[in-house]
PDB file of C-alpha atoms in Angstrom:
ATOM      1  CA  MET A   1      -0.327  -0.324   0.161  1.00  0.00           C
ATOM      2  CA  ILE A   2       1.370   4.160  -0.788  1.00  0.00           C
ATOM      3  CA  ASP A   3       1.061   5.561   2.120  1.00  0.00           C
ATOM      4  CA  VAL A   4       0.243   9.024   1.627  1.00  0.00           C
ATOM      5  CA  LEU A   5      -0.434  12.010   3.974  1.00  0.00           C
ATOM      6  CA  VAL A   6      -3.090  14.970   2.775  1.00  0.00           C
ATOM      7  CA  VAL A   7      -1.703  18.975   3.190  1.00  0.00           C
ATOM      8  CA  ASP A   8      -5.547  21.361   2.843  1.00  0.00           C
ATOM      9  CA  ASP A   9      -6.188  24.095   4.885  1.00  0.00           C
ATOM     10  CA  ASP A  10      -9.715  23.692   4.241  1.00  0.00           C
ATOM     11  CA  VAL A  11     -10.630  21.243   6.223  1.00  0.00           C
ATOM     12  CA  LEU A  12     -13.516  20.424   4.376  1.00  0.00           C
ATOM     13  CA  VAL A  13     -11.710  20.306   0.622  1.00  0.00           C
ATOM     14  CA  ALA A  14      -9.398  18.021   2.853  1.00  0.00           C
ATOM     15  CA  ARG A  15     -11.891  15.789   3.319  1.00  0.00           C
ATOM     16  CA  ILE A  16     -12.908  14.884  -0.062  1.00  0.00           C
ATOM     17  CA  ASN A  17      -9.208  14.994  -1.377  1.00  0.00           C
ATOM     18  CA  ALA A  18      -8.981  11.829   1.364  1.00  0.00           C
ATOM     19  CA  ALA A  19     -12.103  10.432   0.170  1.00  0.00           C
ATOM     20  CA  TYR A  20     -10.553  10.598  -3.189  1.00  0.00           C
ATOM     21  CA  VAL A  21      -7.878   8.580  -1.420  1.00  0.00           C
ATOM     22  CA  ALA A  22      -9.385   6.023  -0.300  1.00  0.00           C
ATOM     23  CA  LYS A  23     -11.105   5.228  -3.663  1.00  0.00           C
ATOM     24  CA  VAL A  24      -8.274   4.740  -5.698  1.00  0.00           C
ATOM     25  CA  SER A  25      -7.192   1.035  -4.863  1.00  0.00           C
ATOM     26  CA  GLY A  26      -2.863   0.446  -4.084  1.00  0.00           C
ATOM     27  CA  PHE A  27      -3.365   3.680  -1.669  1.00  0.00           C
ATOM     28  CA  ARG A  28      -4.576   4.722   1.818  1.00  0.00           C
ATOM     29  CA  VAL A  29      -4.425   7.764   4.037  1.00  0.00           C
ATOM     30  CA  ALA A  30      -1.997   7.757   6.496  1.00  0.00           C
ATOM     31  CA  ALA A  31      -3.593  11.177   7.907  1.00  0.00           C
ATOM     32  CA  THR A  32      -5.039  14.716   7.141  1.00  0.00           C
ATOM     33  CA  ALA A  33      -3.494  18.301   8.284  1.00  0.00           C
ATOM     34  CA  HIS A  34      -4.435  21.707   7.718  1.00  0.00           C
ATOM     35  CA  SER A  35      -1.523  23.848   7.974  1.00  0.00           C
ATOM     36  CA  THR A  36       3.033  23.457   7.277  1.00  0.00           C
ATOM     37  CA  ALA A  37       2.969  22.338  11.390  1.00  0.00           C
ATOM     38  CA  GLU A  38       0.541  19.519  11.877  1.00  0.00           C
ATOM     39  CA  ALA A  39       2.487  18.501   8.181  1.00  0.00           C
ATOM     40  CA  LEU A  40       5.984  18.301   9.848  1.00  0.00           C
ATOM     41  CA  ALA A  41       4.419  17.062  12.907  1.00  0.00           C
ATOM     42  CA  VAL A  42       2.841  13.731  11.089  1.00  0.00           C
ATOM     43  CA  LEU A  43       6.215  13.518  10.039  1.00  0.00           C
ATOM     44  CA  ASP A  44       8.201  13.168  11.949  1.00  0.00           C
ATOM     45  CA  GLY A  45       5.791  10.341  14.048  1.00  0.00           C
ATOM     46  CA  GLN A  46       5.294   8.504  11.040  1.00  0.00           C
ATOM     47  CA  PRO A  47       6.491   7.598   7.231  1.00  0.00           C
ATOM     48  CA  VAL A  48       4.416   8.148   4.301  1.00  0.00           C
ATOM     49  CA  ASP A  49       5.210   7.814   0.644  1.00  0.00           C
ATOM     50  CA  LEU A  50       2.914  10.426  -0.668  1.00  0.00           C
ATOM     51  CA  ILE A  51       2.002  14.149   0.309  1.00  0.00           C
ATOM     52  CA  LEU A  52      -0.720  16.148  -0.906  1.00  0.00           C
ATOM     53  CA  LEU A  53       0.447  19.717  -0.759  1.00  0.00           C
ATOM     54  CA  ASP A  54      -2.404  22.555  -0.877  1.00  0.00           C
ATOM     55  CA  HIS A  55       0.434  25.831  -1.825  1.00  0.00           C
ATOM     56  CA  TYR A  56      -1.666  27.757  -0.140  1.00  0.00           C
ATOM     57  CA  LEU A  57      -1.320  26.861   4.457  1.00  0.00           C
ATOM     58  CA  PRO A  58      -2.247  28.911   7.202  1.00  0.00           C
ATOM     59  CA  ASP A  59       1.567  29.327   8.660  1.00  0.00           C
ATOM     60  CA  GLU A  60       4.070  28.755   5.776  1.00  0.00           C
ATOM     61  CA  ASN A  61       3.472  27.697   2.454  1.00  0.00           C
ATOM     62  CA  GLY A  62       4.019  24.347   0.650  1.00  0.00           C
ATOM     63  CA  LEU A  63       7.091  25.621  -1.612  1.00  0.00           C
ATOM     64  CA  ALA A  64       8.234  26.327   2.575  1.00  0.00           C
ATOM     65  CA  ALA A  65       6.610  22.988   3.678  1.00  0.00           C
ATOM     66  CA  VAL A  66       8.732  20.998   1.258  1.00  0.00           C
ATOM     67  CA  ARG A  67      12.176  22.938   1.593  1.00  0.00           C
ATOM     68  CA  GLU A  68      11.733  21.948   5.593  1.00  0.00           C
ATOM     69  CA  LEU A  69      10.599  18.774   5.300  1.00  0.00           C
ATOM     70  CA  ARG A  70      13.949  18.099   2.757  1.00  0.00           C
ATOM     71  CA  ALA A  71      15.808  19.436   5.839  1.00  0.00           C
ATOM     72  CA  ARG A  72      15.000  17.681   8.081  1.00  0.00           C
ATOM     73  CA  GLY A  73      15.522  14.270   5.987  1.00  0.00           C
ATOM     74  CA  HIS A  74      11.872  13.235   4.858  1.00  0.00           C
ATOM     75  CA  GLN A  75      12.333  11.556   1.706  1.00  0.00           C
ATOM     76  CA  CYS A  76       8.929  11.171   0.669  1.00  0.00           C
ATOM     77  CA  ASP A  77       7.438  12.353  -2.595  1.00  0.00           C
ATOM     78  CA  VAL A  78       5.088  15.659  -3.199  1.00  0.00           C
ATOM     79  CA  MET A  79       2.338  16.480  -5.645  1.00  0.00           C
ATOM     80  CA  MET A  80       0.915  19.481  -5.773  1.00  0.00           C
ATOM     81  CA  VAL A  81      -2.854  20.161  -5.322  1.00  0.00           C
ATOM     82  CA  THR A  82      -3.647  23.713  -5.251  1.00  0.00           C
ATOM     83  CA  ALA A  83      -5.446  26.272  -6.604  1.00  0.00           C
ATOM     84  CA  ALA A  84      -2.389  28.273  -7.237  1.00  0.00           C
ATOM     85  CA  ARG A  85      -1.756  28.319 -11.077  1.00  0.00           C
ATOM     86  CA  ASP A  86       1.289  31.274 -11.699  1.00  0.00           C
ATOM     87  CA  VAL A  87       4.076  30.150 -14.083  1.00  0.00           C
ATOM     88  CA  ALA A  88       6.150  30.987 -10.809  1.00  0.00           C
ATOM     89  CA  THR A  89       4.649  28.277  -8.538  1.00  0.00           C
ATOM     90  CA  VAL A  90       4.664  26.463 -10.542  1.00  0.00           C
ATOM     91  CA  GLN A  91       7.822  26.103 -12.146  1.00  0.00           C
ATOM     92  CA  ALA A  92       9.410  26.605  -8.265  1.00  0.00           C
ATOM     93  CA  ALA A  93       7.775  23.441  -7.773  1.00  0.00           C
ATOM     94  CA  MET A  94       9.190  21.522  -9.778  1.00  0.00           C
ATOM     95  CA  ARG A  95      12.589  22.734  -8.990  1.00  0.00           C
ATOM     96  CA  HIS A  96      11.348  21.952  -4.620  1.00  0.00           C
ATOM     97  CA  GLY A  97      11.304  17.926  -6.649  1.00  0.00           C
ATOM     98  CA  ALA A  98       7.437  18.312  -6.988  1.00  0.00           C
ATOM     99  CA  LEU A  99       6.656  15.133  -9.122  1.00  0.00           C
ATOM    100  CA  GLN A 100       2.832  16.284  -9.692  1.00  0.00           C
ATOM    101  CA  TYR A 101       1.190  19.488  -9.836  1.00  0.00           C
ATOM    102  CA  LEU A 102      -2.909  19.332  -9.881  1.00  0.00           C
ATOM    103  CA  VAL A 103      -4.617  21.750 -10.390  1.00  0.00           C
ATOM    104  CA  LYS A 104      -8.057  23.053  -8.278  1.00  0.00           C
ATOM    105  CA  PRO A 105     -10.943  23.159  -9.147  1.00  0.00           C
ATOM    106  CA  PHE A 106     -10.976  19.027  -9.741  1.00  0.00           C
ATOM    107  CA  ASN A 107     -12.716  15.378  -9.262  1.00  0.00           C
ATOM    108  CA  PHE A 108     -11.813  12.249  -8.943  1.00  0.00           C
ATOM    109  CA  ALA A 109     -11.208  11.149 -12.530  1.00  0.00           C
ATOM    110  CA  GLY A 110      -7.978  13.892 -12.784  1.00  0.00           C
ATOM    111  CA  LEU A 111      -6.334  12.765  -9.296  1.00  0.00           C
ATOM    112  CA  ARG A 112      -7.491   8.866  -9.494  1.00  0.00           C
ATOM    113  CA  ALA A 113      -4.932   9.510 -12.856  1.00  0.00           C
ATOM    114  CA  LYS A 114      -2.367  11.280 -11.019  1.00  0.00           C
ATOM    115  CA  LEU A 115      -2.262   9.073  -8.064  1.00  0.00           C
ATOM    116  CA  GLU A 116      -2.535   5.811 -10.571  1.00  0.00           C
ATOM    117  CA  ALA A 117       0.767   7.154 -12.848  1.00  0.00           C
ATOM    118  CA  TYR A 118       2.845   7.471  -9.611  1.00  0.00           C
ATOM    119  CA  ALA A 119       1.786   3.759  -9.085  1.00  0.00           C
ATOM    120  CA  THR A 120       3.191   2.910 -12.092  1.00  0.00           C
ATOM    121  CA  LEU A 121       6.564   4.972 -11.742  1.00  0.00           C
ATOM    122  CA  ARG A 122       7.613   4.140  -8.297  1.00  0.00           C
ATOM    123  CA  GLU A 123       7.000  -0.414  -9.720  1.00  0.00           C
ATOM    124  CA  THR A 124       8.894   0.780 -12.689  1.00  0.00           C
ATOM    125  CA  LEU A 125      11.637   2.201 -10.143  1.00  0.00           C
ATOM    126  CA  ALA A 126      11.134  -0.436  -7.557  1.00  0.00           C
ATOM    127  CA  ASN A 127      13.143  -3.029 -11.117  1.00  0.00           C
ATOM    128  CA  GLY A 128      16.244  -0.835  -9.691  1.00  0.00           C
ATOM    129  CA  GLY A 129      19.527  -1.892 -11.926  1.00  0.00           C
ATOM    130  CA  GLU A 130      20.369   0.459 -14.547  1.00  0.00           C
ATOM    131  CA  ALA A 131      18.103   1.318 -17.335  1.00  0.00           C
ATOM    132  CA  GLU A 132      18.925   2.794 -20.960  1.00  0.00           C
ATOM    133  CA  GLN A 133      17.540   5.364 -22.508  1.00  0.00           C
ATOM    134  CA  ALA A 134      14.094   4.391 -23.798  1.00  0.00           C
ATOM    135  CA  GLU A 135      13.407   2.391 -20.023  1.00  0.00           C
ATOM    136  CA  ILE A 136      14.548   6.251 -19.047  1.00  0.00           C
ATOM    137  CA  ASP A 137      12.100   7.584 -21.609  1.00  0.00           C
ATOM    138  CA  ARG A 138       9.166   5.781 -20.184  1.00  0.00           C
ATOM    139  CA  ILE A 139      10.427   6.689 -16.497  1.00  0.00           C
ATOM    140  CA  PHE A 140       9.608  10.380 -16.840  1.00  0.00           C
ATOM    141  CA  GLY A 141       7.208  10.236 -19.515  1.00  0.00           C
ATOM    142  CA  VAL A 142       5.036   8.015 -16.975  1.00  0.00           C
ATOM    143  CA  LEU A 143       4.184  11.218 -14.984  1.00  0.00           C
ATOM    144  CA  SER A 144       2.822  13.835 -17.429  1.00  0.00           C
ATOM    145  CA  ALA A 145       1.243  11.103 -20.402  1.00  0.00           C
ATOM    146  CA  GLY A 146      -1.235   9.129 -18.172  1.00  0.00           C
ATOM    147  CA  ALA A 147      -3.433  11.440 -17.635  1.00  0.00           C
ATOM    148  CA  VAL A 148      -5.135  11.382 -20.852  1.00  0.00           C
ATOM    149  CA  ALA A 149      -4.939   8.683 -22.684  1.00  0.00           C
ATOM    150  CA  PRO A 150      -2.528   6.028 -22.242  1.00  0.00           C
ATOM    151  CA  ASP A 151      -2.920   4.735 -25.642  1.00  0.00           C
ATOM    152  CA  LEU A 152      -2.955   7.854 -27.629  1.00  0.00           C
ATOM    153  CA  PRO A 153      -2.822   6.552 -32.171  1.00  0.00           C
ATOM    154  CA  LYS A 154       0.530   7.571 -33.468  1.00  0.00           C
ATOM    155  CA  GLY A 155       0.851  11.453 -34.624  1.00  0.00           C
ATOM    156  CA  HIS A 156      -0.739  12.462 -31.120  1.00  0.00           C
ATOM    157  CA  SER A 157       0.802  14.063 -28.656  1.00  0.00           C
ATOM    158  CA  PRO A 158       0.207  12.493 -24.936  1.00  0.00           C
ATOM    159  CA  THR A 159       1.654  16.281 -23.690  1.00  0.00           C
ATOM    160  CA  THR A 160      -0.811  18.413 -26.362  1.00  0.00           C
ATOM    161  CA  ALA A 161      -3.394  15.938 -24.895  1.00  0.00           C
ATOM    162  CA  GLU A 162      -3.002  16.544 -21.428  1.00  0.00           C
ATOM    163  CA  LEU A 163      -3.180  20.781 -22.491  1.00  0.00           C
ATOM    164  CA  VAL A 164      -6.142  20.401 -23.954  1.00  0.00           C
ATOM    165  CA  ARG A 165      -7.771  18.451 -20.553  1.00  0.00           C
ATOM    166  CA  GLN A 166      -6.412  20.720 -18.139  1.00  0.00           C
ATOM    167  CA  VAL A 167      -7.762  23.854 -20.101  1.00  0.00           C
ATOM    168  CA  LEU A 168     -11.418  22.350 -19.919  1.00  0.00           C
ATOM    169  CA  MET A 169     -10.984  21.337 -16.422  1.00  0.00           C
ATOM    170  CA  ALA A 170     -10.207  24.422 -15.231  1.00  0.00           C
ATOM    171  CA  ALA A 171     -12.963  26.021 -17.272  1.00  0.00           C
ATOM    172  CA  ASP A 172     -16.843  27.684 -16.405  1.00  0.00           C
ATOM    173  CA  GLY A 173     -18.602  26.045 -18.763  1.00  0.00           C
ATOM    174  CA  PRO A 174     -18.251  25.032 -22.134  1.00  0.00           C
ATOM    175  CA  LEU A 175     -15.616  26.447 -25.194  1.00  0.00           C
ATOM    176  CA  SER A 176     -14.974  26.362 -28.232  1.00  0.00           C
ATOM    177  CA  ALA A 177     -12.095  24.917 -30.116  1.00  0.00           C
ATOM    178  CA  GLN A 178     -10.770  28.676 -30.646  1.00  0.00           C
ATOM    179  CA  GLU A 179     -11.583  29.084 -26.735  1.00  0.00           C
ATOM    180  CA  ILE A 180      -9.514  26.175 -25.481  1.00  0.00           C
ATOM    181  CA  ALA A 181      -6.505  26.471 -28.334  1.00  0.00           C
ATOM    182  CA  GLU A 182      -5.883  29.676 -27.331  1.00  0.00           C
ATOM    183  CA  ARG A 183      -5.860  28.578 -23.498  1.00  0.00           C
ATOM    184  CA  ALA A 184      -3.618  25.712 -24.060  1.00  0.00           C
ATOM    185  CA  GLY A 185      -1.209  27.702 -26.534  1.00  0.00           C
ATOM    186  CA  VAL A 186      -1.600  25.624 -29.517  1.00  0.00           C
ATOM    187  CA  SER A 187      -3.013  25.940 -33.317  1.00  0.00           C
ATOM    188  CA  ARG A 188      -6.984  25.646 -33.800  1.00  0.00           C
ATOM    189  CA  GLN A 189      -7.173  22.889 -36.403  1.00  0.00           C
ATOM    190  CA  THR A 190      -4.935  20.903 -33.421  1.00  0.00           C
ATOM    191  CA  ALA A 191      -7.109  21.677 -30.863  1.00  0.00           C
ATOM    192  CA  GLN A 192      -9.950  19.999 -32.593  1.00  0.00           C
ATOM    193  CA  ARG A 193      -7.475  16.935 -33.909  1.00  0.00           C
ATOM    194  CA  TYR A 194      -7.196  16.250 -30.146  1.00  0.00           C
ATOM    195  CA  LEU A 195     -11.590  16.950 -29.309  1.00  0.00           C
ATOM    196  CA  LYS A 196     -12.196  15.262 -31.663  1.00  0.00           C
ATOM    197  CA  LEU A 197     -10.354  11.937 -30.785  1.00  0.00           C
ATOM    198  CA  LEU A 198     -10.884  12.955 -27.391  1.00  0.00           C
ATOM    199  CA  GLU A 199     -14.670  13.184 -27.899  1.00  0.00           C
ATOM    200  CA  ARG A 200     -15.177   9.596 -29.706  1.00  0.00           C
ATOM    201  CA  THR A 201     -12.639   7.895 -26.295  1.00  0.00           C
ATOM    202  CA  ASP A 202     -15.926   9.404 -24.272  1.00  0.00           C
ATOM    203  CA  ARG A 203     -13.552  12.024 -22.527  1.00  0.00           C
ATOM    204  CA  VAL A 204     -15.323  15.189 -23.689  1.00  0.00           C
ATOM    205  CA  ARG A 205     -18.340  16.019 -24.241  1.00  0.00           C
ATOM    206  CA  LEU A 206     -19.785  17.643 -27.591  1.00  0.00           C
ATOM    207  CA  SER A 207     -22.924  20.508 -27.562  1.00  0.00           C
ATOM    208  CA  LEU A 208     -24.147  22.655 -29.425  1.00  0.00           C
ATOM    209  CA  ARG A 209     -24.995  26.285 -29.571  1.00  0.00           C
ATOM    210  CA  TYR A 210     -26.953  28.131 -31.936  1.00  0.00           C
ATOM    211  CA  GLY A 211     -26.803  31.681 -32.793  1.00  0.00           C
ATOM    212  CA  GLU A 212     -28.182  35.469 -34.825  1.00  0.00           C
ATOM    213  CA  THR A 213     -26.647  33.237 -37.885  1.00  0.00           C
ATOM    214  CA  GLY A 214     -27.902  29.362 -37.349  1.00  0.00           C
ATOM    215  CA  ARG A 215     -25.431  27.830 -37.878  1.00  0.00           C
ATOM    216  CA  PRO A 216     -24.322  25.857 -34.236  1.00  0.00           C
ATOM    217  CA  GLU A 217     -20.893  26.580 -32.813  1.00  0.00           C
ATOM    218  CA  HIS A 218     -19.263  23.484 -31.748  1.00  0.00           C
ATOM    219  CA  ARG A 219     -18.881  23.289 -27.738  1.00  0.00           C
ATOM    220  CA  TYR A 220     -16.523  20.818 -25.439  1.00  0.00           C
ATOM    221  CA  THR A 221     -16.487  20.569 -21.179  1.00  0.00           C
ATOM    222  CA  TRP A 222     -14.503  17.630 -20.195  1.00  0.00           C
ATOM    223  CA  ALA A 223     -16.886  14.975 -19.420  1.00  0.00           C
ATOM    224  CA  THR A 224     -17.406  15.134 -15.797  1.00  0.00           C
ATOM    225  CA  SER A 225     -17.691  18.009 -13.296  1.00  0.00           C
ATOM    226  CA  PRO A 226     -15.213  18.882 -10.898  1.00  0.00           C
ATOM    227  CA  HIS A 227     -15.527  19.436  -7.340  1.00  0.00           C
ATOM    228  CA  THR A 228     -15.282  23.299  -6.055  1.00  0.00           C
ATOM    229  CA  GLY A 229     -11.839  22.110  -3.255  1.00  0.00           C
TER     230      GLY A 229
END
């Protein structure tokens, strides 16, 4: 079993996230905490494998928490689970060794995909020994590729598919292909290609909005609605 510490300043959100973790096979919640101090107290008393760490905590932020737990010698893995989406925070999280970064709001499927990718990574690394370049590439690709579609057709990039997924999951409502393209930083044609693929695999829902011209506009939403935690 993979032991997880859930850290979030909101008691209700921590409870929801812990319930999500408990539903994923192979994972169990070791404890929950609502501040950096509480999280460090838990870690000093018991080892865990993974921390789901919010950035906005009442005493120190998540990045400061990571620095402190490393200074104390804790080697557990960290997945940031936060509403902080500015590039500076994301980049700092990477530099501090966060393996994953999940933006709120998200749903159970989004967290499950991240956890399953993490479990796959642990299983891959458990074999030890030396790795050829192809194996190293696979190890580094596990965390980014597992969230959307491990079975993408040839010519499709898991990274681009993940960008489209993140845009849709962060949206307040249905988006057009053009809006998705702009937010993901890809061309409209590229966005449409991935949207068609994700729709065929039931990951994206398509709806029509009729304007004054009478021609319907295609609007897209992720297949499940995120909670607001």
